[in-house]
Amino acid sequence: MQASSFHCRNASSKVAPIRAEVSTEAPPKKEKHSKKQEEGVVGIIPDGIDKNGKPHKLRLYSIASSALGDLDDSKTVRLAPFLCSLEEIHSSFVDFDASLQVSLCVKRLVYTNDQGEVVKGVCSNFLCDLTPGAEVKIIGPVGKEMLMPKDPNTTIIMVVCACLLATGTGIAPFRSFLWKMFFEKHDDYKFNGLAWLYLVKGMPHEHVVDYAVSREQTNAQGEKMYIQTQMAEYARKSCGSFSRRTTPTYTCVGSREWRKALTPSWARIDWVEYERQLKRAEQWNVEVY
Ligand SMILES: Cc1cc2nc3c(=O)[nH]c(=O)nc-3n(C[C@H](O)[C@H](O)[C@H](O)COP(=O)(O)OP(=O)(O)OC[C@H]3O[C@@H](n4cnc5c(N)ncnc54)[C@H](O)[C@@H]3O)c2cc1C
């Protein structure tokens, strides 16, 4: 492992130097992740030992930074401050060294087990409790970035599965998209399209017109709101963009089951053929876990 200095900060703290061990080794196969691992991730090895007295295993975290980076210096592999407004999701920014930074979106895992004991997830709590100056073992980054559509005039439909929002996994790549589309200034890129982001709440930005929080909201019939229902309610608006000059780009992060359930529910078109067209045009990016 190669040692390198880095900085860590969260929304409420200033950047402060800390030390990290950074490796470019691929994460061990034991970590469960998508076979087609396209999304950029880093592996974190939390401090301490497990119940068998062995060092904790690595956990993966999606990169939530755009290529330009949170510091606008093209050195960031990252995630954004507005995610801090999402309840219970902790945004942390890790600056590996002078040439690479990364931001993560980490959901603190706390649950009550069958014995009634409160259990804290090892790595998520380790990360959420990091203070500037702490030492962290990091592997990576590995995997590719989830690519944004090349056409700046496109309609982009971003969908995060509820189960992955709950872990922070799903929102991370879209944070980087939104950052590039609405916050960064590029000489050769200005987003003039339409962006739909389903599921995420509390995004304090004028470009976000609505949000849906699966199961926390109710639909018009007073039933639990699932993302499919919300999308169906917006189908006319979303599908309206199908007839635009540009074809929308779909980019979704979700589970396999959810993916199957979602597809035909709100599209009153020949979805199979349409999906084929989108794939051919590289406008269909779906990550399933
Ligand atoms: C490709 C990939 C990307 C990821 N990206 C992110 C990300 O961006 N942000 C993020 O926050 N996480 C992400 N994760 C998840 C992350 O790797 C960790 O799994 C997560 O943070 C929990 O780790 P932990 O060490 O805190 O929990 P652990 O100590 O590992 O505990 C997790 C275990 O607790 C048990 N458990 C959890 N909840 C319950 C419950 N309600 N009842 C009973 N048992 C339960 C389960 O056995 C589970 O396996 C990603 C995972 C993958 C595979």
PDB file of N, CA, C and O and ligand atoms in Angstrom, residues 31-33 37 41 59-62 105-107 109 111 121-125 167-169 172 289, ligand 1:
ATOM      1  N   GLU A  31     -16.232  -8.737  -1.520  1.00  0.00           N
ATOM      2  CA  GLU A  31     -17.220  -7.669  -1.383  1.00  0.00           C
ATOM      3  C   GLU A  31     -18.281  -7.816  -2.456  1.00  0.00           C
ATOM      4  O   GLU A  31     -17.986  -7.924  -3.644  1.00  0.00           O
ATOM      5  N   LYS A  32     -19.542  -7.850  -2.005  1.00  0.00           N
ATOM      6  CA  LYS A  32     -20.633  -8.075  -2.945  1.00  0.00           C
ATOM      7  C   LYS A  32     -20.886  -6.811  -3.752  1.00  0.00           C
ATOM      8  O   LYS A  32     -21.189  -5.773  -3.209  1.00  0.00           O
ATOM      9  N   HIS A  33     -20.714  -6.874  -5.024  1.00  0.00           N
ATOM     10  CA  HIS A  33     -21.082  -5.735  -5.841  1.00  0.00           C
ATOM     11  C   HIS A  33     -21.421  -6.197  -7.247  1.00  0.00           C
ATOM     12  O   HIS A  33     -21.204  -7.344  -7.612  1.00  0.00           O
ATOM     13  N   GLN A  37     -19.372  -3.817 -12.846  1.00  0.00           N
ATOM     14  CA  GLN A  37     -19.113  -2.695 -11.956  1.00  0.00           C
ATOM     15  C   GLN A  37     -18.636  -1.475 -12.743  1.00  0.00           C
ATOM     16  O   GLN A  37     -17.458  -1.320 -13.003  1.00  0.00           O
ATOM     17  N   VAL A  41     -16.023   3.552  -7.504  1.00  0.00           N
ATOM     18  CA  VAL A  41     -16.135   3.334  -6.059  1.00  0.00           C
ATOM     19  C   VAL A  41     -14.760   3.416  -5.401  1.00  0.00           C
ATOM     20  O   VAL A  41     -13.736   3.251  -6.064  1.00  0.00           O
ATOM     21  N   ARG A  59     -15.277  -2.056   2.840  1.00  0.00           N
ATOM     22  CA  ARG A  59     -16.626  -1.756   2.333  1.00  0.00           C
ATOM     23  C   ARG A  59     -16.491  -0.785   1.174  1.00  0.00           C
ATOM     24  O   ARG A  59     -15.611   0.088   1.193  1.00  0.00           O
ATOM     25  N   LEU A  60     -17.383  -0.935   0.200  1.00  0.00           N
ATOM     26  CA  LEU A  60     -17.326  -0.056  -0.970  1.00  0.00           C
ATOM     27  C   LEU A  60     -18.236   1.158  -0.801  1.00  0.00           C
ATOM     28  O   LEU A  60     -19.315   1.053  -0.227  1.00  0.00           O
ATOM     29  N   TYR A  61     -17.806   2.282  -1.350  1.00  0.00           N
ATOM     30  CA  TYR A  61     -18.628   3.498  -1.360  1.00  0.00           C
ATOM     31  C   TYR A  61     -18.544   4.161  -2.724  1.00  0.00           C
ATOM     32  O   TYR A  61     -17.453   4.320  -3.294  1.00  0.00           O
ATOM     33  N   SER A  62     -19.697   4.526  -3.253  1.00  0.00           N
ATOM     34  CA  SER A  62     -19.750   5.150  -4.574  1.00  0.00           C
ATOM     35  C   SER A  62     -19.159   6.545  -4.529  1.00  0.00           C
ATOM     36  O   SER A  62     -19.341   7.281  -3.559  1.00  0.00           O
ATOM     37  N   CYS A 105     -20.990   9.822  -0.123  1.00  0.00           N
ATOM     38  CA  CYS A 105     -22.288  10.022   0.493  1.00  0.00           C
ATOM     39  C   CYS A 105     -22.576   8.785   1.327  1.00  0.00           C
ATOM     40  O   CYS A 105     -22.851   7.721   0.780  1.00  0.00           O
ATOM     41  N   VAL A 106     -22.494   8.918   2.621  1.00  0.00           N
ATOM     42  CA  VAL A 106     -22.543   7.733   3.481  1.00  0.00           C
ATOM     43  C   VAL A 106     -23.775   7.757   4.372  1.00  0.00           C
ATOM     44  O   VAL A 106     -24.029   8.735   5.066  1.00  0.00           O
ATOM     45  N   LYS A 107     -24.515   6.677   4.333  1.00  0.00           N
ATOM     46  CA  LYS A 107     -25.670   6.535   5.220  1.00  0.00           C
ATOM     47  C   LYS A 107     -25.218   5.808   6.476  1.00  0.00           C
ATOM     48  O   LYS A 107     -24.666   4.701   6.398  1.00  0.00           O
ATOM     49  N   LEU A 109     -25.474   3.442   9.254  1.00  0.00           N
ATOM     50  CA  LEU A 109     -26.325   2.263   9.499  1.00  0.00           C
ATOM     51  C   LEU A 109     -26.472   2.021  10.998  1.00  0.00           C
ATOM     52  O   LEU A 109     -25.495   1.771  11.701  1.00  0.00           O
ATOM     53  N   TYR A 111     -29.347  -0.164  13.430  1.00  0.00           N
ATOM     54  CA  TYR A 111     -30.589  -0.941  13.465  1.00  0.00           C
ATOM     55  C   TYR A 111     -30.695  -1.700  14.786  1.00  0.00           C
ATOM     56  O   TYR A 111     -29.724  -1.822  15.530  1.00  0.00           O
ATOM     57  N   GLY A 121     -23.578  -0.104  12.244  1.00  0.00           N
ATOM     58  CA  GLY A 121     -22.741  -0.576  11.146  1.00  0.00           C
ATOM     59  C   GLY A 121     -21.311  -0.095  11.358  1.00  0.00           C
ATOM     60  O   GLY A 121     -21.083   1.053  11.748  1.00  0.00           O
ATOM     61  N   VAL A 122     -20.360  -0.991  11.103  1.00  0.00           N
ATOM     62  CA  VAL A 122     -18.964  -0.701  11.429  1.00  0.00           C
ATOM     63  C   VAL A 122     -18.413   0.462  10.598  1.00  0.00           C
ATOM     64  O   VAL A 122     -17.943   1.477  11.132  1.00  0.00           O
ATOM     65  N   CYS A 123     -18.462   0.312   9.284  1.00  0.00           N
ATOM     66  CA  CYS A 123     -17.741   1.269   8.446  1.00  0.00           C
ATOM     67  C   CYS A 123     -18.494   2.584   8.271  1.00  0.00           C
ATOM     68  O   CYS A 123     -17.890   3.659   8.262  1.00  0.00           O
ATOM     69  N   SER A 124     -19.831   2.488   8.135  1.00  0.00           N
ATOM     70  CA  SER A 124     -20.582   3.723   7.924  1.00  0.00           C
ATOM     71  C   SER A 124     -20.443   4.631   9.145  1.00  0.00           C
ATOM     72  O   SER A 124     -20.280   5.844   9.022  1.00  0.00           O
ATOM     73  N   ASN A 125     -20.471   4.026  10.334  1.00  0.00           N
ATOM     74  CA  ASN A 125     -20.328   4.846  11.537  1.00  0.00           C
ATOM     75  C   ASN A 125     -18.892   5.349  11.693  1.00  0.00           C
ATOM     76  O   ASN A 125     -18.673   6.475  12.139  1.00  0.00           O
ATOM     77  N   THR A 167     -29.193   3.485   1.487  1.00  0.00           N
ATOM     78  CA  THR A 167     -27.795   3.240   1.816  1.00  0.00           C
ATOM     79  C   THR A 167     -26.888   4.373   1.363  1.00  0.00           C
ATOM     80  O   THR A 167     -25.704   4.376   1.654  1.00  0.00           O
ATOM     81  N   GLY A 168     -27.424   5.282   0.595  1.00  0.00           N
ATOM     82  CA  GLY A 168     -26.564   6.346   0.080  1.00  0.00           C
ATOM     83  C   GLY A 168     -25.946   5.978  -1.253  1.00  0.00           C
ATOM     84  O   GLY A 168     -25.430   6.818  -1.976  1.00  0.00           O
ATOM     85  N   THR A 169     -26.018   4.690  -1.602  1.00  0.00           N
ATOM     86  CA  THR A 169     -25.377   4.215  -2.828  1.00  0.00           C
ATOM     87  C   THR A 169     -25.964   4.869  -4.067  1.00  0.00           C
ATOM     88  O   THR A 169     -25.251   5.254  -4.985  1.00  0.00           O
ATOM     89  N   ALA A 172     -25.290   8.907  -4.926  1.00  0.00           N
ATOM     90  CA  ALA A 172     -23.930   9.416  -5.113  1.00  0.00           C
ATOM     91  C   ALA A 172     -23.599   9.800  -6.559  1.00  0.00           C
ATOM     92  O   ALA A 172     -23.171  10.928  -6.810  1.00  0.00           O
ATOM     93  N   TYR A 289     -28.057  -3.768  -8.600  1.00  0.00           N
ATOM     94  CA  TYR A 289     -27.274  -4.483  -7.595  1.00  0.00           C
ATOM     95  C   TYR A 289     -28.020  -5.713  -7.122  1.00  0.00           C
ATOM     96  O   TYR A 289     -29.218  -5.730  -7.137  1.00  0.00           O
TER      97      TYR A 289
HETATM   98  C1  LIG B   1     -20.882  -0.970  -5.095  1.00  0.00           C
HETATM   99  C2  LIG B   1     -21.325  -0.455  -3.739  1.00  0.00           C
HETATM  100  C3  LIG B   1     -21.403   0.900  -3.531  1.00  0.00           C
HETATM  101  C4  LIG B   1     -21.836   1.378  -2.300  1.00  0.00           C
HETATM  102  N1  LIG B   1     -21.929   2.722  -2.115  1.00  0.00           N
HETATM  103  C5  LIG B   1     -22.382   3.209  -0.951  1.00  0.00           C
HETATM  104  C6  LIG B   1     -22.533   4.617  -0.757  1.00  0.00           C
HETATM  105  O1  LIG B   1     -22.268   5.436  -1.643  1.00  0.00           O
HETATM  106  N2  LIG B   1     -22.984   5.039   0.444  1.00  0.00           N
HETATM  107  C7  LIG B   1     -23.319   4.172   1.449  1.00  0.00           C
HETATM  108  O2  LIG B   1     -23.730   4.646   2.523  1.00  0.00           O
HETATM  109  N3  LIG B   1     -23.192   2.841   1.297  1.00  0.00           N
HETATM  110  C8  LIG B   1     -22.724   2.347   0.135  1.00  0.00           C
HETATM  111  N4  LIG B   1     -22.586   0.991  -0.021  1.00  0.00           N
HETATM  112  C9  LIG B   1     -22.846   0.120   1.132  1.00  0.00           C
HETATM  113  C10 LIG B   1     -21.551   0.029   1.994  1.00  0.00           C
HETATM  114  O3  LIG B   1     -20.557  -0.684   1.297  1.00  0.00           O
HETATM  115  C11 LIG B   1     -21.773  -0.672   3.322  1.00  0.00           C
HETATM  116  O4  LIG B   1     -22.340  -1.942   3.073  1.00  0.00           O
HETATM  117  C12 LIG B   1     -22.677   0.078   4.283  1.00  0.00           C
HETATM  118  O5  LIG B   1     -22.132   1.350   4.594  1.00  0.00           O
HETATM  119  C13 LIG B   1     -22.849  -0.680   5.604  1.00  0.00           C
HETATM  120  O6  LIG B   1     -21.580  -0.959   6.091  1.00  0.00           O
HETATM  121  P1  LIG B   1     -21.297  -0.959   7.670  1.00  0.00           P
HETATM  122  O7  LIG B   1     -19.894  -1.388   7.874  1.00  0.00           O
HETATM  123  O8  LIG B   1     -21.727   0.337   8.280  1.00  0.00           O
HETATM  124  O9  LIG B   1     -22.305  -2.052   8.170  1.00  0.00           O
HETATM  125  P2  LIG B   1     -21.879  -3.546   8.661  1.00  0.00           P
HETATM  126  O10 LIG B   1     -21.224  -3.495   9.967  1.00  0.00           O
HETATM  127  O11 LIG B   1     -21.162  -4.206   7.541  1.00  0.00           O
HETATM  128  O12 LIG B   1     -23.311  -4.156   8.838  1.00  0.00           O
HETATM  129  C14 LIG B   1     -24.083  -4.475   7.709  1.00  0.00           C
HETATM  130  C15 LIG B   1     -24.840  -5.732   8.050  1.00  0.00           C
HETATM  131  O13 LIG B   1     -25.760  -5.439   9.100  1.00  0.00           O
HETATM  132  C16 LIG B   1     -26.902  -6.219   8.933  1.00  0.00           C
HETATM  133  N5  LIG B   1     -28.081  -5.335   8.900  1.00  0.00           N
HETATM  134  C17 LIG B   1     -28.173  -4.136   8.292  1.00  0.00           C
HETATM  135  N6  LIG B   1     -29.371  -3.591   8.497  1.00  0.00           N
HETATM  136  C18 LIG B   1     -30.048  -4.492   9.243  1.00  0.00           C
HETATM  137  C19 LIG B   1     -31.354  -4.524   9.767  1.00  0.00           C
HETATM  138  N7  LIG B   1     -32.210  -3.511   9.577  1.00  0.00           N
HETATM  139  N8  LIG B   1     -31.735  -5.602  10.495  1.00  0.00           N
HETATM  140  C20 LIG B   1     -30.883  -6.619  10.706  1.00  0.00           C
HETATM  141  N9  LIG B   1     -29.626  -6.663  10.224  1.00  0.00           N
HETATM  142  C21 LIG B   1     -29.236  -5.611   9.504  1.00  0.00           C
HETATM  143  C22 LIG B   1     -26.769  -6.995   7.649  1.00  0.00           C
HETATM  144  O14 LIG B   1     -26.312  -8.294   7.973  1.00  0.00           O
HETATM  145  C23 LIG B   1     -25.699  -6.244   6.910  1.00  0.00           C
HETATM  146  O15 LIG B   1     -24.965  -7.078   6.062  1.00  0.00           O
HETATM  147  C24 LIG B   1     -22.179   0.482  -1.257  1.00  0.00           C
HETATM  148  C25 LIG B   1     -22.087  -0.889  -1.472  1.00  0.00           C
HETATM  149  C26 LIG B   1     -21.673  -1.358  -2.696  1.00  0.00           C
HETATM  150  C27 LIG B   1     -21.610  -2.844  -2.909  1.00  0.00           C
END
